[in-house]
XYZ file of C-alpha atoms in Angstrom:
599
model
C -40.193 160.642 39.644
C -43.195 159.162 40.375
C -44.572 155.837 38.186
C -47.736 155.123 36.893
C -49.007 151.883 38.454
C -51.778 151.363 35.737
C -51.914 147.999 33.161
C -53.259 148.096 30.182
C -56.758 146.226 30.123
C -56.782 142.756 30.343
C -52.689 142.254 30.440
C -52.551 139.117 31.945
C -50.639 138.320 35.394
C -47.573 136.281 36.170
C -45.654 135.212 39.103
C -42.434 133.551 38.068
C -40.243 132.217 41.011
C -36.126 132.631 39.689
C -33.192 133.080 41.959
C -32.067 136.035 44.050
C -28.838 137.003 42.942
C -28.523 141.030 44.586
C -30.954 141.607 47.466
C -33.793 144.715 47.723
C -37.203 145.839 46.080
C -37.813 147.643 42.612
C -41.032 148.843 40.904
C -41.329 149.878 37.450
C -41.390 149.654 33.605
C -39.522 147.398 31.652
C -36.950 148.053 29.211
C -36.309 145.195 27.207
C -32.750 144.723 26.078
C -32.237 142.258 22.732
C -29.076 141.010 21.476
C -28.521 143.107 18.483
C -29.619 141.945 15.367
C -27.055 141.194 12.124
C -27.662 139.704 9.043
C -25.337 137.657 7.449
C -24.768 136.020 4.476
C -22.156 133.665 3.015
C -20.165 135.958 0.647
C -16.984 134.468 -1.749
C -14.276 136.807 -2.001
C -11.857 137.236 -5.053
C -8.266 136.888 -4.156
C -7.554 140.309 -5.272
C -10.084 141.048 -2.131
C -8.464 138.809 0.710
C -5.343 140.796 1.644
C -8.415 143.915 2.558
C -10.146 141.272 4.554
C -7.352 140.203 6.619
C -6.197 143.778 6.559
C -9.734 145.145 8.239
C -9.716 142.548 10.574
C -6.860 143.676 11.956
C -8.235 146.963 12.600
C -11.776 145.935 13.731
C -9.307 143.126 16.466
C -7.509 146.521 17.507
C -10.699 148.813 17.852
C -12.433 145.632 19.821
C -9.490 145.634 22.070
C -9.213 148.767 23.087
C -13.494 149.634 23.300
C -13.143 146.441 25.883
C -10.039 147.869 28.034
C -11.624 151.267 28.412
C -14.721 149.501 29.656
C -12.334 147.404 31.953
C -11.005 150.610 32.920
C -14.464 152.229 33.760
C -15.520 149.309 35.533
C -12.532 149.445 37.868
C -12.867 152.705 38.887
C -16.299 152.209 39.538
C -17.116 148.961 40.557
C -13.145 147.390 41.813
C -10.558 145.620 40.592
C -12.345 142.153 40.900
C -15.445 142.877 38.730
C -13.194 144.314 36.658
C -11.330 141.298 35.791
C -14.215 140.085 34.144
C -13.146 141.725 31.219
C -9.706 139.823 30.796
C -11.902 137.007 29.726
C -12.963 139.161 26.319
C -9.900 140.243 25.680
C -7.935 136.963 26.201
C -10.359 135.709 23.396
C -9.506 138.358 21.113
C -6.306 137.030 20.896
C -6.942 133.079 21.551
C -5.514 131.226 18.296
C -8.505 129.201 17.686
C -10.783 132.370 17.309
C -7.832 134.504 15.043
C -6.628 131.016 13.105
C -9.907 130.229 12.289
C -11.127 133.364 10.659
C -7.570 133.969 8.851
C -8.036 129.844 7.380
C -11.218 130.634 6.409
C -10.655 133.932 4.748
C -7.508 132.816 2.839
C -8.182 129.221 1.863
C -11.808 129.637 1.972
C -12.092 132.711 0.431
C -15.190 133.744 2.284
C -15.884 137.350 3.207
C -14.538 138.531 7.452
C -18.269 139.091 8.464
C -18.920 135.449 7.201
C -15.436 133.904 9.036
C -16.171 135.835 11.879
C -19.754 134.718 12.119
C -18.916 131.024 11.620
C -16.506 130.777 13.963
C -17.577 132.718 16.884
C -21.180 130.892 16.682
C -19.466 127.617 16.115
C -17.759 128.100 19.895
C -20.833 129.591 21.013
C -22.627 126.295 20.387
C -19.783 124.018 21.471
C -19.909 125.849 24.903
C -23.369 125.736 24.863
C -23.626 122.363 24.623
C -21.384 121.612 27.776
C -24.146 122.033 30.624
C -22.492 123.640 33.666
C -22.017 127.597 34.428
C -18.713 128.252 33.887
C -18.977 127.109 30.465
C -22.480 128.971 30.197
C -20.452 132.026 31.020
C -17.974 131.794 28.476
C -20.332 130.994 26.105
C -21.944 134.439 27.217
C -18.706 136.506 26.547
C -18.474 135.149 22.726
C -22.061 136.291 22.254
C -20.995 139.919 24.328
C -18.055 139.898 21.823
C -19.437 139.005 19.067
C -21.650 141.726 19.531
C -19.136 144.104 19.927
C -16.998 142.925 16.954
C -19.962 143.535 14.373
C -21.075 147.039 15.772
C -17.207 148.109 15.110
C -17.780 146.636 11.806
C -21.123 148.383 10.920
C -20.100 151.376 12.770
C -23.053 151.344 15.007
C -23.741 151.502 18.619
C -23.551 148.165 20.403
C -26.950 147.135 22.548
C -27.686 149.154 24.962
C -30.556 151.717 26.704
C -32.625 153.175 25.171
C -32.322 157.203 26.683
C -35.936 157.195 28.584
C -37.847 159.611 30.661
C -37.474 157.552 33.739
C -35.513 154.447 35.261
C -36.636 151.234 34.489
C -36.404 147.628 34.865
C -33.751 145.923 32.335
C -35.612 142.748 31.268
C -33.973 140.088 29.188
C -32.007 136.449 27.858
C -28.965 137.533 29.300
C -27.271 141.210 30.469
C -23.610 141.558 29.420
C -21.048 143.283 31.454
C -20.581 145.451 28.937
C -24.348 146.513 28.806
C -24.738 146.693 32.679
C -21.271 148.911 32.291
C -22.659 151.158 30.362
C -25.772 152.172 32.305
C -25.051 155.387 34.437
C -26.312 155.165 37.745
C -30.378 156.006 38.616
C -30.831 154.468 35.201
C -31.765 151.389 36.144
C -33.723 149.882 39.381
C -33.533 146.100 38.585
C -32.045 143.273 36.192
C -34.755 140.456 35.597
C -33.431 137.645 33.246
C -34.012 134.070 32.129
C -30.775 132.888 32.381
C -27.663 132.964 34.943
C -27.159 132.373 38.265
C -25.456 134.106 41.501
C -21.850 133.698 39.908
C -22.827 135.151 36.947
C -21.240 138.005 35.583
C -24.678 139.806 35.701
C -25.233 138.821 39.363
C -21.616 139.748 40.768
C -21.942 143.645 39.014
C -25.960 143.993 40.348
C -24.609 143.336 43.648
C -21.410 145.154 43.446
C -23.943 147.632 41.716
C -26.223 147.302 44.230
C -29.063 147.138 42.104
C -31.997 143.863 42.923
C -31.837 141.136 40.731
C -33.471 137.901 39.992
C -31.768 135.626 37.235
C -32.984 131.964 36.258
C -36.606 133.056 35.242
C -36.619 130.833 31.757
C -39.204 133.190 30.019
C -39.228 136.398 31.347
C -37.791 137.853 28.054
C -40.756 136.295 25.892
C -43.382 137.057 28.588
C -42.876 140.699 29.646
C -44.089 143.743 26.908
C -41.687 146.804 26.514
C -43.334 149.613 29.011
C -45.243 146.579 30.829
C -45.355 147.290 34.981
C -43.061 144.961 36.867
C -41.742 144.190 40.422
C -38.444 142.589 41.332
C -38.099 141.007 44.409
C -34.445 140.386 44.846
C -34.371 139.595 48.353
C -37.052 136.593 47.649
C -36.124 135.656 44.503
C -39.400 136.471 42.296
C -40.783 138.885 39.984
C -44.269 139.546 39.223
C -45.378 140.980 35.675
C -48.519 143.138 35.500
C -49.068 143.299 39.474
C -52.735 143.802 40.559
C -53.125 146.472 43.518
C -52.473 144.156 46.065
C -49.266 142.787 45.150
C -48.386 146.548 44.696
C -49.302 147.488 48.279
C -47.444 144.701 49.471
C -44.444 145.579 47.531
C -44.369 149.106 49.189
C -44.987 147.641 52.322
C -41.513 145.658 51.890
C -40.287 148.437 50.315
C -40.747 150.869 53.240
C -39.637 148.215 55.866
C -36.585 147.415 53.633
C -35.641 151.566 53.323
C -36.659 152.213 57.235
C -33.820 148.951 58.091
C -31.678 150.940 55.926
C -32.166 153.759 57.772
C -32.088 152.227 60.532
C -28.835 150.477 60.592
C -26.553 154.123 60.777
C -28.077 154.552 64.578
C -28.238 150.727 65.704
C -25.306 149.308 63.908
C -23.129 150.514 66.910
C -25.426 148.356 69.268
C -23.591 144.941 70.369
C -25.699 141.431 69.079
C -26.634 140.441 73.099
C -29.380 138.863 74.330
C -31.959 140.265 76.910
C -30.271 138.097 79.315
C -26.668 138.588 77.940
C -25.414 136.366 75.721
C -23.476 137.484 72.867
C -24.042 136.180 69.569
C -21.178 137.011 66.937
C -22.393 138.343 63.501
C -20.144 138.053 60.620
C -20.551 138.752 57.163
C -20.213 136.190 54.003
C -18.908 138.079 51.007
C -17.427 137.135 47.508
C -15.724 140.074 46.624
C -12.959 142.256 48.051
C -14.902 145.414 47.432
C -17.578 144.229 49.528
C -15.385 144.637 52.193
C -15.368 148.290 52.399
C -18.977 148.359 53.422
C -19.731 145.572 55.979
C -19.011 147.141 58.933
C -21.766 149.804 58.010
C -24.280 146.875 58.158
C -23.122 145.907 61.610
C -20.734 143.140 61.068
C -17.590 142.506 63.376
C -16.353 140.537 60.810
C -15.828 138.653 57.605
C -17.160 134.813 59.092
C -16.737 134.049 55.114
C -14.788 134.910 51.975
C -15.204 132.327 49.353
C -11.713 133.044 47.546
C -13.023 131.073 44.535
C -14.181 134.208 43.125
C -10.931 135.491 42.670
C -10.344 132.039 40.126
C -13.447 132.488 37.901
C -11.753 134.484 35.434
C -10.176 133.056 32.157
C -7.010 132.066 34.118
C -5.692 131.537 37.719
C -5.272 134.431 39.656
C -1.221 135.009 40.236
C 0.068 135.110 43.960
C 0.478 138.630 43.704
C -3.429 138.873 42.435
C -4.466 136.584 45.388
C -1.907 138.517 47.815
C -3.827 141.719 46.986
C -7.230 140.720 47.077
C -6.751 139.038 50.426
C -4.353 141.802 52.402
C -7.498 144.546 50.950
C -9.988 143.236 53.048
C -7.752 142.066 56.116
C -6.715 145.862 56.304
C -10.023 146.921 55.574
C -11.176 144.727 58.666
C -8.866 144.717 60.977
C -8.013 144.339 63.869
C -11.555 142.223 63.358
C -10.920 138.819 61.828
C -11.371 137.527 58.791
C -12.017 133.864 57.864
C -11.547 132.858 54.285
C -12.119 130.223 53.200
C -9.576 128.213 50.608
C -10.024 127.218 47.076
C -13.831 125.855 46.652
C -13.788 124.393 43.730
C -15.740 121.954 41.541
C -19.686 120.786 41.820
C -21.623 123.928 40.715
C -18.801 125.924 41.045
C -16.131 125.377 38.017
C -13.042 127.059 37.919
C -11.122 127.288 34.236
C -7.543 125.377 34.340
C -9.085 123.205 37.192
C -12.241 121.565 37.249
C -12.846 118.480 35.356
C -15.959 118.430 32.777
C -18.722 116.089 32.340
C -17.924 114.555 35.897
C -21.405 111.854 36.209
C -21.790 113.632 40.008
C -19.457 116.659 40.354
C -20.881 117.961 44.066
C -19.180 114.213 45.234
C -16.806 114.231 42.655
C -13.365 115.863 42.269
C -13.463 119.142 44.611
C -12.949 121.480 47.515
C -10.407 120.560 49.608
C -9.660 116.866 47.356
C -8.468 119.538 44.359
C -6.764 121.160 46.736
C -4.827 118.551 47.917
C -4.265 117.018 44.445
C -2.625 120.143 43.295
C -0.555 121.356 45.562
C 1.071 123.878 43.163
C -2.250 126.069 43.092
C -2.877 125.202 47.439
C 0.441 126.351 47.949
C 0.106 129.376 46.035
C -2.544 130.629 47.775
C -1.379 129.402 50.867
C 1.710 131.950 50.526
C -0.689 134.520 49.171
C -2.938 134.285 52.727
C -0.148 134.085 54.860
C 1.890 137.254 53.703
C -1.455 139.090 53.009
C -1.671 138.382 56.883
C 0.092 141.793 57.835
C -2.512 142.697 60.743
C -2.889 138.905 62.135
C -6.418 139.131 61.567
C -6.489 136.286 59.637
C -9.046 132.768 60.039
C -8.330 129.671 57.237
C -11.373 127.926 56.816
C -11.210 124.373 55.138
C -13.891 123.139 52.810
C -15.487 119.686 52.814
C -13.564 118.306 54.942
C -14.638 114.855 55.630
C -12.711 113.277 58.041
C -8.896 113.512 60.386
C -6.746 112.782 57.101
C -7.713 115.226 55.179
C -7.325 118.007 58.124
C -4.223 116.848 59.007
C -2.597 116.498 55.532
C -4.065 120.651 54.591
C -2.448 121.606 58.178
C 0.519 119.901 57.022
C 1.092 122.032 53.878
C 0.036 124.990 55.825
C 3.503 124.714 58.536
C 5.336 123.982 55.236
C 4.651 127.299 53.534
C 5.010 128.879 56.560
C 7.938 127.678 57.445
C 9.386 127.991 53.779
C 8.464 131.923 53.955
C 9.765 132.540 56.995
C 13.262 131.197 55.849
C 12.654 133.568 53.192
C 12.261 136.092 56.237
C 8.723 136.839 56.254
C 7.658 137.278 59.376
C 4.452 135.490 59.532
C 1.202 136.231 62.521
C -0.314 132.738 64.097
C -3.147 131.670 62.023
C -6.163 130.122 63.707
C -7.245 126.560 61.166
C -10.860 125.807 61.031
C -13.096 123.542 59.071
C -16.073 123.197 57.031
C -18.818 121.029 58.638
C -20.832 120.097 55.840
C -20.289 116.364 55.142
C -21.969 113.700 57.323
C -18.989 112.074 58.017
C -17.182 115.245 59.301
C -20.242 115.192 62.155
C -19.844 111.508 62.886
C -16.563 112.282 63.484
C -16.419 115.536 65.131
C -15.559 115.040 68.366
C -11.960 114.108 67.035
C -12.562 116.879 64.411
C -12.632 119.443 67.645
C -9.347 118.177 69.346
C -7.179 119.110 65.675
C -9.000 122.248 64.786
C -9.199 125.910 65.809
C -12.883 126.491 65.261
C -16.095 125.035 63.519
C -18.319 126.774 60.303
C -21.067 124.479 59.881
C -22.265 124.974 55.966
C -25.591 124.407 56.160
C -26.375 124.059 52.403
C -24.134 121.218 51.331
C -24.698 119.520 54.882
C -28.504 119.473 53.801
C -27.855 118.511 50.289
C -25.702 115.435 51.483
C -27.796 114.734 54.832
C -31.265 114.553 52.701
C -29.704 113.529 49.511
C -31.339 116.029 47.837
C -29.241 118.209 44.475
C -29.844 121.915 46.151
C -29.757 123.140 41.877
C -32.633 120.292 41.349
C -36.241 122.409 41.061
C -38.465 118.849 40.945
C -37.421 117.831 44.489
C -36.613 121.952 45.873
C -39.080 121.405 48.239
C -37.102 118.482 49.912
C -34.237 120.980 51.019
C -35.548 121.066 53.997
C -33.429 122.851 56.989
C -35.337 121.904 59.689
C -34.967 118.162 59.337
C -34.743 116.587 62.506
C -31.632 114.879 61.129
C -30.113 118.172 60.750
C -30.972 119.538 63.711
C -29.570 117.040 65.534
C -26.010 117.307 63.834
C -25.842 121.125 64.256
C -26.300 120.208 67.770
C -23.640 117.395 67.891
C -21.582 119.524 66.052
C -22.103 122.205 69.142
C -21.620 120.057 71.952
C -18.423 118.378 70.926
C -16.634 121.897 69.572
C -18.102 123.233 73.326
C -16.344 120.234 74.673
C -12.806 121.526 73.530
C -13.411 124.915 73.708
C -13.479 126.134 70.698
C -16.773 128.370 68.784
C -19.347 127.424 66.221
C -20.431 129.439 63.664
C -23.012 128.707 60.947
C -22.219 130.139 57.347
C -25.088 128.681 55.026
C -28.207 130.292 54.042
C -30.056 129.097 57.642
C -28.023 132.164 59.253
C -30.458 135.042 57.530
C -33.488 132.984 58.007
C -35.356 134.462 61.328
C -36.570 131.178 62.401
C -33.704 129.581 61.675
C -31.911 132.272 63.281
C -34.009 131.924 66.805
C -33.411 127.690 66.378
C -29.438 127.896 65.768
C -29.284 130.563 69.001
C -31.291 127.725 71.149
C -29.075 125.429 69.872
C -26.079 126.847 71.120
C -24.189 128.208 67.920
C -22.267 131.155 69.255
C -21.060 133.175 65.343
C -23.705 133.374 62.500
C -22.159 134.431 59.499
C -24.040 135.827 56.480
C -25.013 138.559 53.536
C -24.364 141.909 54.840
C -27.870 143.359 54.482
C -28.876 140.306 56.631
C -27.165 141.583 59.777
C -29.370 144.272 60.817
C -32.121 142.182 61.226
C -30.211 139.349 62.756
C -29.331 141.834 65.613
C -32.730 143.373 66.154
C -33.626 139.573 66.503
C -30.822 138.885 68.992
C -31.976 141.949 70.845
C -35.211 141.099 71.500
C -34.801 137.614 73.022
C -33.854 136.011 75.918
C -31.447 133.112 75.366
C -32.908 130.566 78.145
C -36.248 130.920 76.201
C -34.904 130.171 72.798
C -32.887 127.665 74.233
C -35.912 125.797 75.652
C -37.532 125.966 72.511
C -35.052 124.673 70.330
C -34.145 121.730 72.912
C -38.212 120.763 72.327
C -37.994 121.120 68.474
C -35.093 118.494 68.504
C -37.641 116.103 69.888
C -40.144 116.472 66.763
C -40.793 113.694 64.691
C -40.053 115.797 61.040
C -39.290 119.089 59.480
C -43.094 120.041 58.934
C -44.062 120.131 62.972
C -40.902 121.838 63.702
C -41.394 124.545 61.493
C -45.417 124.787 62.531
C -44.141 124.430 66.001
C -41.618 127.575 64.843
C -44.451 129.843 63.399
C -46.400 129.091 66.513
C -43.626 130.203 69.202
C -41.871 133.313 66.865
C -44.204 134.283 64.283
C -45.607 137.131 65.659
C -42.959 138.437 67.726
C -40.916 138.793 64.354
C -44.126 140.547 62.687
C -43.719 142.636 66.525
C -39.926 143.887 64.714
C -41.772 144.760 61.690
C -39.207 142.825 59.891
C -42.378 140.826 57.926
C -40.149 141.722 54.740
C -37.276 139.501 55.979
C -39.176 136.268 56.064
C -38.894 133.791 54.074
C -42.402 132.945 52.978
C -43.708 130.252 50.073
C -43.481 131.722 47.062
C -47.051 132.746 45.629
């Protein structure tokens, strides 16, 4: 179905930069979706009423329940198991004590009406969640609104929020997108999620990409700004949208478009084709994911590997993930992979990234505060557990533990430590259990000031380029009045990427790079001349990686990067960068892939 690219007169413009939270390119109308409204009022009940009340909220408890489970059920025959757990968190709720004891106290010794208890209490949490500012809490203040929601459509007997039937597919515009909502589109009904709010671990975000449908969260107004029917376009893979496009930002949305669908095409007859340069050296490409079902599909894009699975996305559910969860969601994608290996990456926890049961709130700097591999260490109980769970999910020996932050020989020694005790403890248990390669994070100064020791105790290097920046330039990656700062071409971190090379060369043992400089083609080109031999990142990054890879000679890009080391700061390197490799990346037509300034 074709869509008609005309405004009305006079609608006025806007280019709002948000994040990217699923990759790709959509054009079209927007459908705006609105929380649902319901009007209540504070109602006193006789007593003759109450036992009714607490009788119907019984019922409307059991219909919630089991409306939720069936959409738990669709969504994990659909989507997988782990998106599907997102759900647990709603139905926990349902029967959490401080929701249910509430309502009951204020029904029996308040005598109020159940719309009114329900009301008060649900929006009560709402705002106490609300007023804690970090995601996880965000999210769970998200599921009470989904819920509540939910609850009063069972009570009016209506339909909860959802499309609108339409004559073609459109662009879902809004606050926020519950999973329920995005569960309930079928698919070709949609062709993007733009919202104000969320980030990439948002519920919305993990389903668009599981979904693979492009969205951009984080936009602040989009919801107020955008008109019902209004033209839009969603540039996932950038992170933008742009309301009411003029003709030019339309032709160069199909031009992305066309060189995004012709990669796509591309990748079935070139995926096969090994990542070597012109002059033979083989780069490794690897694949970052953060969900087991993304597993299935790498290997279509190219990859010879997982170079990444942050396994904290198996703990952002309501509660810890048992063994047997963990077990399960790691032996998936090591069977799904092997005999090609798999690094994953332990327990992340803490800074932007909260995990219920574990993080610590209100922390005065959580990114150097209580997390990654300190947590770890702290509780043993929950590094132990998953510990176990890698070890028997090992059944192929495919298997890579990655560290996080670690920041100096302690702190490796003490996780390798724990790591021959649960072995050892399983195999007196008879497990027979594969060698495991150890490696570690580079991303804390520190680590590179000490990495030639670093090299001599571990297995392999995966330098994470976005915390090394964020703690090289002491600059908060999440802070937009100083984004500009994040600069990855810093001399300074240029020159510990390299350090970090030569020493792990040294001892023998590979580099890889596992931040967001790996899909970046200039960055790409730089990290090659610098010697990095694995560059690990988002699937649909790979393609163009290896058409990259293909194209160069290594002793060139070598040369190159050995000058750029020798600039004074990140602006001449990166004009020196367009100068050498701009136009022979335009020459792959990959001018879609390139991270430009936003407009």
């Amino acid at each position: 179905m074709t869509i008609s690219t005309k405004n009305p007169p006079k609608a006025p413009r806007y280019v709002i930069n948000g994040l990217a939270t699923s990759p790709g390119y959509a054009l079209g109308r927007v459908h705006k979706v609105a929380a649902r409204e319901v009007t209540i009022v504070e109602e006193d009940i006789p007593e003759e009423r109450v036992n009714a009340e607490l009788h119907l909220f019984q019922t409307t408890l059991d219909k919630t329940f089991k409306e939720i489970t069936k959409i738990k059920e669709a969504t994990l025959e659909r989507v997988g198991a782990n998106e599907a757990r997102i759900f647990d968190s709603h139905l926990m709720i349902l029967k959490d004590p401080m929701l249910t004891g509430s309502v009951l106290k204020i029904i029996k010794d308040k005598r109020k009406s159940l719309r009114w208890a329900l009301h008060t209490t649900i929006t009560g949490l709402i705002t106490q969640f609300e007023q804690i500012k970090n995601e996880m809490m965000q999210e769970r203040a998200m599921d009470l609104r989904d819920l509540y929601n939910r609850i009063f459509s069972i009570l009016d007997d209506s339909a909860p929020v959802s499309a609108t039937h339409l004559d073609e597919p459109v662009i879902y515009v809004g606050h926020e997108l519950s999973p329920s909502l995005l569960m309930g589109i079928k698919p070709g009904e949609v062709l993007a999620f733009a919202t104000d709010s969320g980030g990439r671990t948002s519920h919305t975000s993990i389903l668009a990409r599981a979904m693979q449908v492009p969205s951009v969260s984080g936009l602040r107004n989009i919801s107020a700004l955008a008109q019902e029917g209004a033209l839009i376009i969603v540039d996932g893979t950038l992170g933008l949208v742009i309301l009411n496009p003029n003709e030019s930002d339309i032709s160069e949305f199909r031009g992305k478009q066309d060189v995004y669908l012709q990669q796509q095409r591309e990748l079935f007859t070139m995926r096969q084709l090994e990542p070597m340069t012109r002059d033979g050296k083989f780069i490794t490409l690897h694949a970052n994911i953060e969900l087991p079902i993304e597993a299935d599909k790498v290997q279509d894009y190219g990859a010879t590997g997982i170079g990444l699975y942050r396994s904290e996305f198996l703990f952002f559910g309501h509660s810890l993930p048992s063994l047997e969860e963990q077990r399960e969601a790691y032996n998936h994608i090591l069977n799904e992979l092997a005999p090609c290996p798999v690094t994953i990456r332990t327990l992340d926890a803490g800074g932007d990234k909260l995990v219920s049961e574990i993080s610590v709130l209100n922390e005065s700097n959580p990114f150097m505060g209580w997390r990654s591999i300190r947590v770890c260490l702290d509780r043993v109980d929950i590094f132990h557990e998953q510990l176990k769970a890698l070890l028997t999910a090992n059944e192929k020996g495919n298997l890579r533990i990655l560290l996080p932050m670690i920041s100096g020989l302690h702190e490796l020694r003490q996780a390798k430590a724990h790591i021959r005790a649960c072995q050892e403890e399983l195999e007196q248990e008879g497990h027979k259990i594969p060698h495991v390669e150890v490696g570690i994070m580079i991303e804390v100064p520190a680590a590179v000031m000490q990495v030639e020791q670093l090299a001599k105790e571990a297995d392999f290097f995966s330098i994470g380029t976005n915390d090394l920046i964020q703690f090289t330039l002491a600059v908060d990656r999440t802070n937009e009045m100083i984004a500009d700062m994040f600069e990855p071409h810093h001399p300074a971190i240029l020159n510990m990427i390299y350090m970090t090379v030569v020493a792990a060369h040294k001892e023998g043992i590979p580099v890889a790079v596992c931040g967001e400089m790996s899909a970046d083609p200039f960055s790409i080109l730089l990290l090659i001349g610098l010697g990095v031999d694995e560059l690990s990142m988002t699937p649909w990054s790979i393609m163009e990686a290896k058409k990259i890879i293909r194209s160069i000679n290594y002793e060139d890009v070598n040369e190159i990067a050995l000058h750029a080391l020798k600039l004074d700061d990140a602006e001449s390197v990166n004009a020196y960068l367009h100068q050498r490799y701009a136009q022979s990346i335009a020459d792959l037509g990959i001018n879609s892939y390139v991270p430009t300034k936003k407009k």
